[in-house]
Coordinates of C-alpha atoms in Angstrom, one line a residue:
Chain A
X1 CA 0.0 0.0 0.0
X2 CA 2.6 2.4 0.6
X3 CA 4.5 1.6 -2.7
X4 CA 1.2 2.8 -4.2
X5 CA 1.4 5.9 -1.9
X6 CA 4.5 6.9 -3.0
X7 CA 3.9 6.4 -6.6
X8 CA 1.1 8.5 -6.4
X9 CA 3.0 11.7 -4.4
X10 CA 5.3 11.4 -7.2
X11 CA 3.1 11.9 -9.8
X12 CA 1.6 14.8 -7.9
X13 CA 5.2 16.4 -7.2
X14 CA 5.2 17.2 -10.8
X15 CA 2.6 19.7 -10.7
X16 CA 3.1 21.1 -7.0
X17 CA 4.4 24.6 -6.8
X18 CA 5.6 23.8 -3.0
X19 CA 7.2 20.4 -3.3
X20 CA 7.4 20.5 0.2
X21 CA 3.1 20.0 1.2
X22 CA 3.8 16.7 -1.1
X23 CA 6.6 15.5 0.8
X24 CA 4.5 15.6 3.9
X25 CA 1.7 15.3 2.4
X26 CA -0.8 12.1 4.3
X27 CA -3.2 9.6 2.7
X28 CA -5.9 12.2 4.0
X29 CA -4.7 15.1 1.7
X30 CA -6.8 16.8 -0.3
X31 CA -5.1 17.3 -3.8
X32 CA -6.3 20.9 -4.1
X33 CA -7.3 22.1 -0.9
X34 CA -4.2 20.9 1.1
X35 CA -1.6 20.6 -1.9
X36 CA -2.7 23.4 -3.5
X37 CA -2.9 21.9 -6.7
X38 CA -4.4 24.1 -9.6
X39 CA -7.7 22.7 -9.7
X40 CA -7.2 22.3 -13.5
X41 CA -4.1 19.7 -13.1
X42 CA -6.0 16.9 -11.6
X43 CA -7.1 16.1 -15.4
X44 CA -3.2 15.9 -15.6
X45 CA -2.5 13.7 -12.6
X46 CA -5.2 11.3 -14.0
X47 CA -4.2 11.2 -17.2
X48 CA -0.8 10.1 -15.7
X49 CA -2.2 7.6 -13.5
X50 CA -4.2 6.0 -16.1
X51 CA -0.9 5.9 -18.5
X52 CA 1.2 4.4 -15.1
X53 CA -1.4 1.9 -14.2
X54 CA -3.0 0.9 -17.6
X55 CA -6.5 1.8 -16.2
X56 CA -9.2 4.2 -17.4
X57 CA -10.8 6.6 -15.0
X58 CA -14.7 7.7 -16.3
X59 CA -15.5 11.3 -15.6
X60 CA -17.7 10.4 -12.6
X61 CA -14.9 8.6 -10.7
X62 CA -12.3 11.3 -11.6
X63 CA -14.8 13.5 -9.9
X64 CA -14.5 11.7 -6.5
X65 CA -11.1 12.5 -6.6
X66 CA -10.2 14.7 -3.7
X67 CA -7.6 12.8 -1.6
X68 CA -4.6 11.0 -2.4
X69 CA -6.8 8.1 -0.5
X70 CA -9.4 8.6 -3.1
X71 CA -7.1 7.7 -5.9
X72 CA -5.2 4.7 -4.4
X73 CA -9.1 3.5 -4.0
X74 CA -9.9 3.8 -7.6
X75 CA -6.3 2.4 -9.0
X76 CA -6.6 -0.7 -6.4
X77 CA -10.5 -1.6 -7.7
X78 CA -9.6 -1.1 -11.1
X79 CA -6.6 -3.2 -11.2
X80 CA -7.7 -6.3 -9.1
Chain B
X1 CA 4.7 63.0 -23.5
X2 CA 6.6 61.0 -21.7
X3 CA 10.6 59.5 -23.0
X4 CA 11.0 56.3 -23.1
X5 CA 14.1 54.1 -23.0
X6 CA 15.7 50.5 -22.7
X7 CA 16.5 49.5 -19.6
X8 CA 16.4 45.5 -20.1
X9 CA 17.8 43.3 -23.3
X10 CA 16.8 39.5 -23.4
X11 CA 17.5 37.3 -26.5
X12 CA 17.6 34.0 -27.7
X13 CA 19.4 33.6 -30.8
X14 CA 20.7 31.2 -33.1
X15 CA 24.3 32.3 -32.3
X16 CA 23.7 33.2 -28.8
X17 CA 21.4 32.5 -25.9
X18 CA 21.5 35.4 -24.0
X19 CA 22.7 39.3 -24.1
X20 CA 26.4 38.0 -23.8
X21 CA 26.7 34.9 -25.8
X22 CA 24.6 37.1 -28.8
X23 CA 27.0 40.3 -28.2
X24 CA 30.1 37.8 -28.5
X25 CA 28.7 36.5 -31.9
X26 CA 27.8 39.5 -33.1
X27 CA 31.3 41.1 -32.5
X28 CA 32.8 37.9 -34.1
X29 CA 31.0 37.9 -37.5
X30 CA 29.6 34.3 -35.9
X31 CA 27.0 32.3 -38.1
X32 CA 25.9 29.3 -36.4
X33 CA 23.8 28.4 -39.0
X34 CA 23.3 24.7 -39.8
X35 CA 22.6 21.9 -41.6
X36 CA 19.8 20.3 -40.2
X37 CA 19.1 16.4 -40.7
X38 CA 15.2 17.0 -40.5
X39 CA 14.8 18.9 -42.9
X40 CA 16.9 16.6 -45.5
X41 CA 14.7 13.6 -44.3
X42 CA 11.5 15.7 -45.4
X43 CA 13.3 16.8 -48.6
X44 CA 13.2 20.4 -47.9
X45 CA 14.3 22.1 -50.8
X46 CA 16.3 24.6 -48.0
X47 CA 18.2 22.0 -45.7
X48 CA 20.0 24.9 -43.1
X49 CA 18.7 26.8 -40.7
X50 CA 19.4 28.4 -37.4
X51 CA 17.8 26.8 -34.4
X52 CA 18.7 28.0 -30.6
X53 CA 19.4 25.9 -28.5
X54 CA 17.9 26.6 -24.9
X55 CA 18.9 23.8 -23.0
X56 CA 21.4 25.4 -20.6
X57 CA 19.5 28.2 -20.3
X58 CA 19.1 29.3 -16.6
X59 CA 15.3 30.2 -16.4
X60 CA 14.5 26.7 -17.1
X61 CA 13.8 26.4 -13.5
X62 CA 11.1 28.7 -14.0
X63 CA 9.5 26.8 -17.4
X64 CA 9.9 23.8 -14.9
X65 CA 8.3 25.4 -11.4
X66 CA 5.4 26.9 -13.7
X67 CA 4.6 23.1 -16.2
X68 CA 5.6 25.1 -19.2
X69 CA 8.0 22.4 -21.0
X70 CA 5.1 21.2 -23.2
X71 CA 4.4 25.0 -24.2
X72 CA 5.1 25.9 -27.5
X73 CA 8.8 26.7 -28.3
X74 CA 7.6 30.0 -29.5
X75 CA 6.4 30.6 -25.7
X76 CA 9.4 28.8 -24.2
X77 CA 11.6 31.5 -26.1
X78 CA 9.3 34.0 -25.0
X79 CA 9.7 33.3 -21.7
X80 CA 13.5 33.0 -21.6
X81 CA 14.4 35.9 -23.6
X82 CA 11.6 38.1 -21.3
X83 CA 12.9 37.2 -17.9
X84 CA 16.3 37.7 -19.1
X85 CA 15.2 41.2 -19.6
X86 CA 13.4 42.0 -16.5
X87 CA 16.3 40.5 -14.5
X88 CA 19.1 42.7 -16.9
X89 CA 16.7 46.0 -16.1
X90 CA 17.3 44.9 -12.2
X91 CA 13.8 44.0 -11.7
X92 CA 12.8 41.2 -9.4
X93 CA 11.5 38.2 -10.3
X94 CA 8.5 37.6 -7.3
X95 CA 7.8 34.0 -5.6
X96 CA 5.1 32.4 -7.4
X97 CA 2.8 32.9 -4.2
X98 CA 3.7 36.6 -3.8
X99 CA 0.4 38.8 -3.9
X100 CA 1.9 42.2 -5.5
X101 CA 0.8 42.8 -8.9
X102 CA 2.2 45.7 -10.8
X103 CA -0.2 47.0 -12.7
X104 CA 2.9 49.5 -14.4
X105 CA 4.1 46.9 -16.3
X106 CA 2.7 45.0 -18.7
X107 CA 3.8 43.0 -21.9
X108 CA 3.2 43.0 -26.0
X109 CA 4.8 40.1 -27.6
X110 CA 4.5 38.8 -31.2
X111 CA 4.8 36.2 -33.1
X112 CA 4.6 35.5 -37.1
X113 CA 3.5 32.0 -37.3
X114 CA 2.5 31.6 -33.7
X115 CA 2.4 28.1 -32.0
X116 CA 2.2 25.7 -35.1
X117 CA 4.8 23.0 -33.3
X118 CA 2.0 22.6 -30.7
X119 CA -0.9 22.1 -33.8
X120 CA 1.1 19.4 -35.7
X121 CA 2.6 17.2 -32.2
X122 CA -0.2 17.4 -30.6
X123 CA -3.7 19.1 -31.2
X124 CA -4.3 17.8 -34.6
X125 CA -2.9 14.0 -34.2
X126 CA -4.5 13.6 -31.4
X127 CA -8.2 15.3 -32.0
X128 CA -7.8 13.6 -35.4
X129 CA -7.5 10.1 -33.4
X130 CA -10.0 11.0 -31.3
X131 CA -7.9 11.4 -28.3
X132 CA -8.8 14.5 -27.2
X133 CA -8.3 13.8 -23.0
X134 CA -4.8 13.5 -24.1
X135 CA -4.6 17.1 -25.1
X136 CA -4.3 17.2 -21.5
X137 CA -5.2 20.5 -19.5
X138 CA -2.3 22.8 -20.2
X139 CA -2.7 22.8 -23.6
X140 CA -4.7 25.9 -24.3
X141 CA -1.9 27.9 -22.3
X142 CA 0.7 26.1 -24.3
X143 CA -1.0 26.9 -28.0
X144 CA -2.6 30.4 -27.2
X145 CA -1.0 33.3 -29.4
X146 CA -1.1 35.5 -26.4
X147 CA 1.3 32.2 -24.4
X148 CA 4.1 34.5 -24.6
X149 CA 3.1 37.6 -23.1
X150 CA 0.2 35.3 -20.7
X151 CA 3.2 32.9 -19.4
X152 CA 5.0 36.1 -18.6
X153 CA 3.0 37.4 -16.6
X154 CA 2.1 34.3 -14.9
X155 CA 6.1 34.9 -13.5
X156 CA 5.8 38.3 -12.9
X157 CA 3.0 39.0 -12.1
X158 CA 2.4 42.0 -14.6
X159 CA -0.8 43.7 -14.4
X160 CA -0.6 46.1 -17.5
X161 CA -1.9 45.7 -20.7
X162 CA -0.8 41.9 -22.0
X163 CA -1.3 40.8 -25.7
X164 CA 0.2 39.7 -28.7
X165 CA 0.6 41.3 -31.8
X166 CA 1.3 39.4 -35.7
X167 CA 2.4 41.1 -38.6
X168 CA 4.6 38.2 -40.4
X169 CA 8.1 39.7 -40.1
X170 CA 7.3 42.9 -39.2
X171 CA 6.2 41.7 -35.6
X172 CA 9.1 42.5 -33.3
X173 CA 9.5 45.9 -34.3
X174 CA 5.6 46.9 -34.2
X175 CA 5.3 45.3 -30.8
X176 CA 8.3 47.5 -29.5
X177 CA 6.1 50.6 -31.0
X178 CA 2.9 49.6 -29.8
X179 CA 4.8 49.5 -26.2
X180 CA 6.8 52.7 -26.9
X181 CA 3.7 54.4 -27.7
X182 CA 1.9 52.9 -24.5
X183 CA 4.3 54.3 -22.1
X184 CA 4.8 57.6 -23.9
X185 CA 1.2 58.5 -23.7
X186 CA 1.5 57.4 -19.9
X187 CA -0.5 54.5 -20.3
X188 CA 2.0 52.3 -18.7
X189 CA 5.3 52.9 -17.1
X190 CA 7.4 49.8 -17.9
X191 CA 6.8 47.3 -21.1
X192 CA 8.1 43.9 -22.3
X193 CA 7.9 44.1 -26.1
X194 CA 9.6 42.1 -28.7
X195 CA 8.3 38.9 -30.6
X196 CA 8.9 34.8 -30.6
X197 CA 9.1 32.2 -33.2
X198 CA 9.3 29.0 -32.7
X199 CA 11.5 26.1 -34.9
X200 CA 9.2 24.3 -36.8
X201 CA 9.2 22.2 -39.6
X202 CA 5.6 22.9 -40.3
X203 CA 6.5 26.9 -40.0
X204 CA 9.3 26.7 -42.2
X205 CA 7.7 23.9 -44.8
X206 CA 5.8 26.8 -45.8
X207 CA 8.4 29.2 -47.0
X208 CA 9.9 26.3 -48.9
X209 CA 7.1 26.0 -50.8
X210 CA 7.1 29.6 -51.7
X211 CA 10.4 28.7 -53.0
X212 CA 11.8 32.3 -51.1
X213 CA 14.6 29.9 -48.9
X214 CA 17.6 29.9 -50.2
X215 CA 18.2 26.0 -51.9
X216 CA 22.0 26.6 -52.8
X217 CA 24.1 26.0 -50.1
X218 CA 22.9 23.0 -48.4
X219 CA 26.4 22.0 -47.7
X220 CA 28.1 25.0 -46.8
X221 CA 24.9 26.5 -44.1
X222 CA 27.1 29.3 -43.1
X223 CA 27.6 30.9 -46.7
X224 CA 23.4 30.5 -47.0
X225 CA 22.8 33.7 -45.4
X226 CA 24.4 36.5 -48.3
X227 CA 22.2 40.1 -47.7
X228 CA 23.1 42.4 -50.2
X229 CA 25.6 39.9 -52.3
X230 CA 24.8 39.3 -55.9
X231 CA 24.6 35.6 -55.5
X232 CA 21.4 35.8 -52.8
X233 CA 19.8 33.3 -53.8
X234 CA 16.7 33.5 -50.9
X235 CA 17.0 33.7 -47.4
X236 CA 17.9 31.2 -44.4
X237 CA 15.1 30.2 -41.7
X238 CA 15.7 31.0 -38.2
X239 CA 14.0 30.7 -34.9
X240 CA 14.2 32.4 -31.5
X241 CA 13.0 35.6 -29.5
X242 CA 14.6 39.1 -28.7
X243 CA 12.6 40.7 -26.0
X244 CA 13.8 44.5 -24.3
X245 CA 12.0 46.2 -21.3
X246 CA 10.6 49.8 -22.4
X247 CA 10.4 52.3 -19.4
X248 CA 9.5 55.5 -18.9
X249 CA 12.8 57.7 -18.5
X250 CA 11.8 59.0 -14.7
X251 CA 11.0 55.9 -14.1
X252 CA 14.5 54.4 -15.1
X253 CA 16.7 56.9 -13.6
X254 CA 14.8 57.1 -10.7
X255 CA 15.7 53.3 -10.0
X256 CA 19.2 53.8 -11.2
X257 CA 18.7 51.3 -14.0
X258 CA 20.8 50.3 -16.9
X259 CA 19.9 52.9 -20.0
X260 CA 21.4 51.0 -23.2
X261 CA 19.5 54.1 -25.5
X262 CA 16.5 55.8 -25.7
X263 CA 13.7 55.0 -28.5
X264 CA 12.9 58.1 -29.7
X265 CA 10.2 57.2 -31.6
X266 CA 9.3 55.7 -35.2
X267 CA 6.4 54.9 -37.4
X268 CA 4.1 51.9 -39.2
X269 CA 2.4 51.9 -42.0
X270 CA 1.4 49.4 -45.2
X271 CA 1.9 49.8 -49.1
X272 CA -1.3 48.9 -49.3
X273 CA -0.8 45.8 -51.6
X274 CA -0.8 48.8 -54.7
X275 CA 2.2 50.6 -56.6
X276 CA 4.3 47.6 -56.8
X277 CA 3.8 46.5 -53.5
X278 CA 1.7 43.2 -53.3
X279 CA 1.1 40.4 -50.5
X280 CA 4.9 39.5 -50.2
X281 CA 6.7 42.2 -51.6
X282 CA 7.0 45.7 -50.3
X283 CA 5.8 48.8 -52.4
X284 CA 8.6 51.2 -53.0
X285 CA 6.0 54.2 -52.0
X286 CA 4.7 52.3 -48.7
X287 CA 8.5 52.0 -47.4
X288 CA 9.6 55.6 -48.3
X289 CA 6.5 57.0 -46.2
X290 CA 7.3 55.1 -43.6
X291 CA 11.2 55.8 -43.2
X292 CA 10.3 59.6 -43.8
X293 CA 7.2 58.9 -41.4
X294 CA 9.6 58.4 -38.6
X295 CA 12.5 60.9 -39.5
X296 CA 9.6 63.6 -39.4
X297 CA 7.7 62.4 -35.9
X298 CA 11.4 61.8 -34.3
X299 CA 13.0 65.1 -35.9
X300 CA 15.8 63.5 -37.3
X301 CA 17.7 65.0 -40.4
X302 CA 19.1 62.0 -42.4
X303 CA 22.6 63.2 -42.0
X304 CA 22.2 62.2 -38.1
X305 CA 21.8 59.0 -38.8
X306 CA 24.8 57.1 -38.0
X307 CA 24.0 53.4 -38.7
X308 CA 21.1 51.4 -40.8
X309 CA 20.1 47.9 -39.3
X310 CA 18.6 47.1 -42.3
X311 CA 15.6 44.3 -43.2
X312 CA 18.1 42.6 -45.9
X313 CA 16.7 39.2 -46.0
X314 CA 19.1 37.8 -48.8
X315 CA 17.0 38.0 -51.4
X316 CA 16.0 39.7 -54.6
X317 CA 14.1 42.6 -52.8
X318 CA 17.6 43.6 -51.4
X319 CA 18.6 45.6 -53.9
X320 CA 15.0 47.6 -53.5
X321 CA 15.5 48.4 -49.8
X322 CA 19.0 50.1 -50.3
X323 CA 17.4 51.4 -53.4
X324 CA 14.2 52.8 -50.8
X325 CA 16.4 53.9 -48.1
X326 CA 18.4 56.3 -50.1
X327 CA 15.5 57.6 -51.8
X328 CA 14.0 57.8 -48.3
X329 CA 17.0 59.7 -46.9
X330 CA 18.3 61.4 -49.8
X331 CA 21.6 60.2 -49.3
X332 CA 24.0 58.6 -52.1
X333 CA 27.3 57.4 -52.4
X334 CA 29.6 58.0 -49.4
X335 CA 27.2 60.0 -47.7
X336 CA 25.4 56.8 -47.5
X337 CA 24.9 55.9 -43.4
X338 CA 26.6 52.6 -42.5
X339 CA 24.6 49.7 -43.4
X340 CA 24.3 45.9 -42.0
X341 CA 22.1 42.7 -42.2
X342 CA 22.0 40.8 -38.9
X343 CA 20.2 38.2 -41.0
X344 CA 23.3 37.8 -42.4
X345 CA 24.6 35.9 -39.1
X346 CA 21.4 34.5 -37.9
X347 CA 19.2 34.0 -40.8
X348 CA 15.9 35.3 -41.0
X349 CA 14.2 34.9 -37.5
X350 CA 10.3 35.7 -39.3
X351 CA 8.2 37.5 -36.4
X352 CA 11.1 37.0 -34.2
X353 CA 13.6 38.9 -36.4
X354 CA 12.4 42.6 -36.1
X355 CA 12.9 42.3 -32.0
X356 CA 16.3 40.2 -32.5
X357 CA 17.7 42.7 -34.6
X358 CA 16.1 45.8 -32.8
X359 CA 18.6 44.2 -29.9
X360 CA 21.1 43.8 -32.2
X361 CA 21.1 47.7 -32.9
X362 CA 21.1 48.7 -29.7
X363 CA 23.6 46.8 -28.8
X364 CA 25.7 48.1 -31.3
X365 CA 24.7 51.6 -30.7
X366 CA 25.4 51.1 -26.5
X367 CA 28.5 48.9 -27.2
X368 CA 30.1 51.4 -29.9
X369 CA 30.9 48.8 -32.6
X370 CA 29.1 47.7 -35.8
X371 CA 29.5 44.0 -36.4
X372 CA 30.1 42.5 -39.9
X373 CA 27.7 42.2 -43.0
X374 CA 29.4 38.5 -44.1
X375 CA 29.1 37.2 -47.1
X376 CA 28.5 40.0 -49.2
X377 CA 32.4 39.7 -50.6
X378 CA 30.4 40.3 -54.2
X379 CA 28.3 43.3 -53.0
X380 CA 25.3 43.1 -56.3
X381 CA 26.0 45.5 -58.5
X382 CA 23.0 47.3 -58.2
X383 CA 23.5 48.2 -54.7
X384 CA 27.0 49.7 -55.7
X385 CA 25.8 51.8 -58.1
X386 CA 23.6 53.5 -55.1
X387 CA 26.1 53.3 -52.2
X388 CA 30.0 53.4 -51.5
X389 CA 30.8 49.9 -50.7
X390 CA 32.5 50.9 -47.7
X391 CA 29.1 51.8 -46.3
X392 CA 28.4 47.9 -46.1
X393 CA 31.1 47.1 -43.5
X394 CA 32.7 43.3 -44.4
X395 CA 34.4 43.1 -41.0
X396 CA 33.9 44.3 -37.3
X397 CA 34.3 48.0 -37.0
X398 CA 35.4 48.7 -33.2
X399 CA 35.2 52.2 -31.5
X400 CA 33.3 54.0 -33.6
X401 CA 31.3 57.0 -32.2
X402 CA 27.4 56.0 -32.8
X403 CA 24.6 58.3 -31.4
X404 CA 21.7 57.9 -33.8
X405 CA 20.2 54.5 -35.8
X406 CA 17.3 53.5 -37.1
X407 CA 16.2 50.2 -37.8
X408 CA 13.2 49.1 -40.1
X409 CA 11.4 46.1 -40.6
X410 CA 9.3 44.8 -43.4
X411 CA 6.9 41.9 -43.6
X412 CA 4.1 39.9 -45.6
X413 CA 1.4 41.9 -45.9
X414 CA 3.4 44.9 -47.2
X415 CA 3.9 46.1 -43.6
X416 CA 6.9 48.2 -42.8
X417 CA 8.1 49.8 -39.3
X418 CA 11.0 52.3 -39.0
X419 CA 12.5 52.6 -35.8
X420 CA 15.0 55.6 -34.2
X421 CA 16.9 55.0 -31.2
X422 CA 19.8 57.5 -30.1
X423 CA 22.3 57.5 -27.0
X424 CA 20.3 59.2 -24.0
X425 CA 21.3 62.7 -23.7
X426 CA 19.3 63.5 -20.6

């Protein structure tokens, strides 16, 4: 679980202003909110996750995307 | 009216990134034009070209910090060239999650064929294959025209007027007019203005098919570029982006900042596509109105001018231009100003060459020197019969007293713009 953690922060790092908030960042994060993530890179993040994990992610799940927790839920469902 | 002067030089050239490295090359008569293998895989009829290379470049932190590496090159220029100038004015660069905004400064720059790289990697393969999600969401701010003076802004958080200008190759030196005239009707106290283009082979396909790149020297690039010789044969493509900082004078010597020279004015116009003049070549009328346009708003008598950056593509039409200038200025033989082609080092830069060269000028103007016309050896004949060859300098002419030159760019569209700058006398 916490490989999946990791990979996850990293992909986020990319598009983080303050590298920092990811380093620390917790499963409990909220992309935006806490990371301050521009609300319009999340598209970006889960493009990159589906191209990492060989998944797709519909509009409504990309919706329920608000904590790193959120997005270790979808890749783990969608790659059992 | 307010003054208005340089304070800040940025530039990414063929043969130099950067005030220095471009100054270097300009005072060594260095081409770095090139063969280049892609354009012999797509059987260009023009194989050379000169293509910047920004890879070492020291703002790429901030295309990094701010996701701008899958921005246009035409932007990524932009960007480089800009913050080079802001930082050379000794301006500040503020932390991305500062909340100043000047609203003093603001930004015009142009470009001739925009973002095209971004159209054929991305927007059109992947909309064709109906991949569109994979556009991904920076790309409107990566293929915008405005990406240039936007992504600057995004840095500096610039709250003047920000836009982007296209007049083919007449872009960089109307953008630094539009911002002159901005700050001298005290609209604005501090302006980037200059012009991008990016390398592409989608951009540059086009002139080759207009057959107006040179096709002859494929194996010797450096020779490619020949303004004002009598073997021109078409001119040499080139990409990059020359941006300055305008500012109000007050302004500048209040803040003790660098003055290279002060743009004392100029003037735009068109030939109107009549007289001679047509789509993509100048009309002989439309240029003389404009050079005499800006000697009478600036008050300059020809016989101040010092030194003519001319357009001088290295073609057919250069013969014309010294032809126009002289009728423009009434000047002949040795009484002829000094003339030169940057293009002659760096190619032709298309939207990006009236700001390149602009910097060019000044740079010979602040630096005292006038850097080499190469590969005129055989000057056409034509042009001799107007001017003293020794107004067409063959090598670098060091320590010479310059205090007034005027630049002038032409493009598509029969656009012209005529620039003065002189030394600041305050």
């Amino acid at each position: 679980m916490n490989k999946l953690f990791d990979e996850i922060k990293e992909i986020i790092r990319k598009y983080a202003f303050d590298k920092a908030l990811v380093e620390n960042a917790n499963e409990n994060s909220k992309i935006i909110i806490d990371l301050r993530i521009n609300s319009a890179r999340v598209v970006d993040i889960v493009l990159d996750i589906e191209e990492k994990y060989n998944i797709e992610i519909d509009n409504k799940s990309l919706e329920k995307i608000i904590t790193i927790k959120d997005a270790m839920d979808i890749i783990t469902s969608k790659t059992k | 009216m307010k003054r208005v002067v340089v304070t800040g030089i940025g530039v990414v050239a063929s043969n130099g990134l950067g005030k220095t490295e471009f100054t270097n090359a300009l005072i060594n008569g260095k081409s770095r034009i090139k063969h280049i293998a892609e354009l012999e895989e797509l059987e260009f009829g023009c194989q050379i070209g000169g293509i910047p290379d920004i890879s070492k470049s020291i703002f790429n932190s901030y295309i990094e910090l701010y996701g701008m590496q899958t921005a246009s090159l035409m932007i990524q220029y932009a960007v480089i060239a800009g913050l080079e100038a802001w930082l050379d004015a000794k301006l500040p660069i503020p932390l991305h999650d500062s909340k100043e905004v000047d609203y003093n400064s603001g930004a015009i720059i142009g470009s001739g064929m925009g973002t095209i790289d971004v159209y054929g990697n991305r927007v059109i393969p992947l909309t064709n294959n109906k991949n569109i999600k994979r556009l991904r969401s920076t790309i409107v701010e990566n293929c915008m025209i405005s990406g240039g003076s936007a992504s600057l802004s995004s840095i500096l958080a610039i709250g003047n007027q920000l836009t982007s200008n296209s007049s083919a190759c007449n872009s960089g030196a109307e953008a630094i007019l539009m911002a002159y005239e901005r700050i001298k009707y005290g609209k604005a106290t501090r302006m980037l203005a200059g012009s991008s283009e990016a390398y592409s082979v989608w951009s540059w396909s086009q002139f080759d098919a207009l057959r107006v790149t040179t096709r002859k020297h494929n194996n010797e690039p450096e020779k490619g570029s020949r303004p004002m010789s009598e073997s021109a044969s078409g001119f040499v493509p080139s990409a990059g982006a020359g941006i300055i900082i305008l500012e109000e004078l007050q302004s500048a010597l209040k803040r003790n900042a660098p003055v290279y020279a002060e743009l004392i004015g100029g003037y735009i116009n068109s030939g109107g596509q009549r007289n001679g003049g047509s789509m993509t070549a100048p009309s002989t009328e439309g240029v003389i109105k404009c050079i005499k346009g800006a000697l009478y708003e600036t008050n300059t008598k020809p016989k101040e001018i010092n030194f003519i950056s001319g357009h001088l593509s290295s073609t057919m039409a250069d013969t014309l231009e010294i032809e126009n200038w002289s009728k423009a200025l009434e000047l002949t033989g040795n009484n002829f100003p000094i003339i030169n082609s940057t293009k002659s080092l760096i190619g032709h830069s298309l939207g990006a060459a009236g700001s390149i060269e602009c910097i060019a000028a000044i740079l010979q103007l602040h630096h005292q020197f006038i850097h080499p016309s190469v590969n005129c050896e055989d000057i056409h004949p034509q042009i001799e019969k107007i001017v003293n060859k020794n107004c067409i300098p063959q090598h670098t002419i060091q320590n010479i007293s310059l205090n007034c030159i005027v630049k002038a760019s032409f493009g598509f569209g029969d656009v012209n713009t005529c620039l003065i700058f002189k030394k600041l006398n305050k």
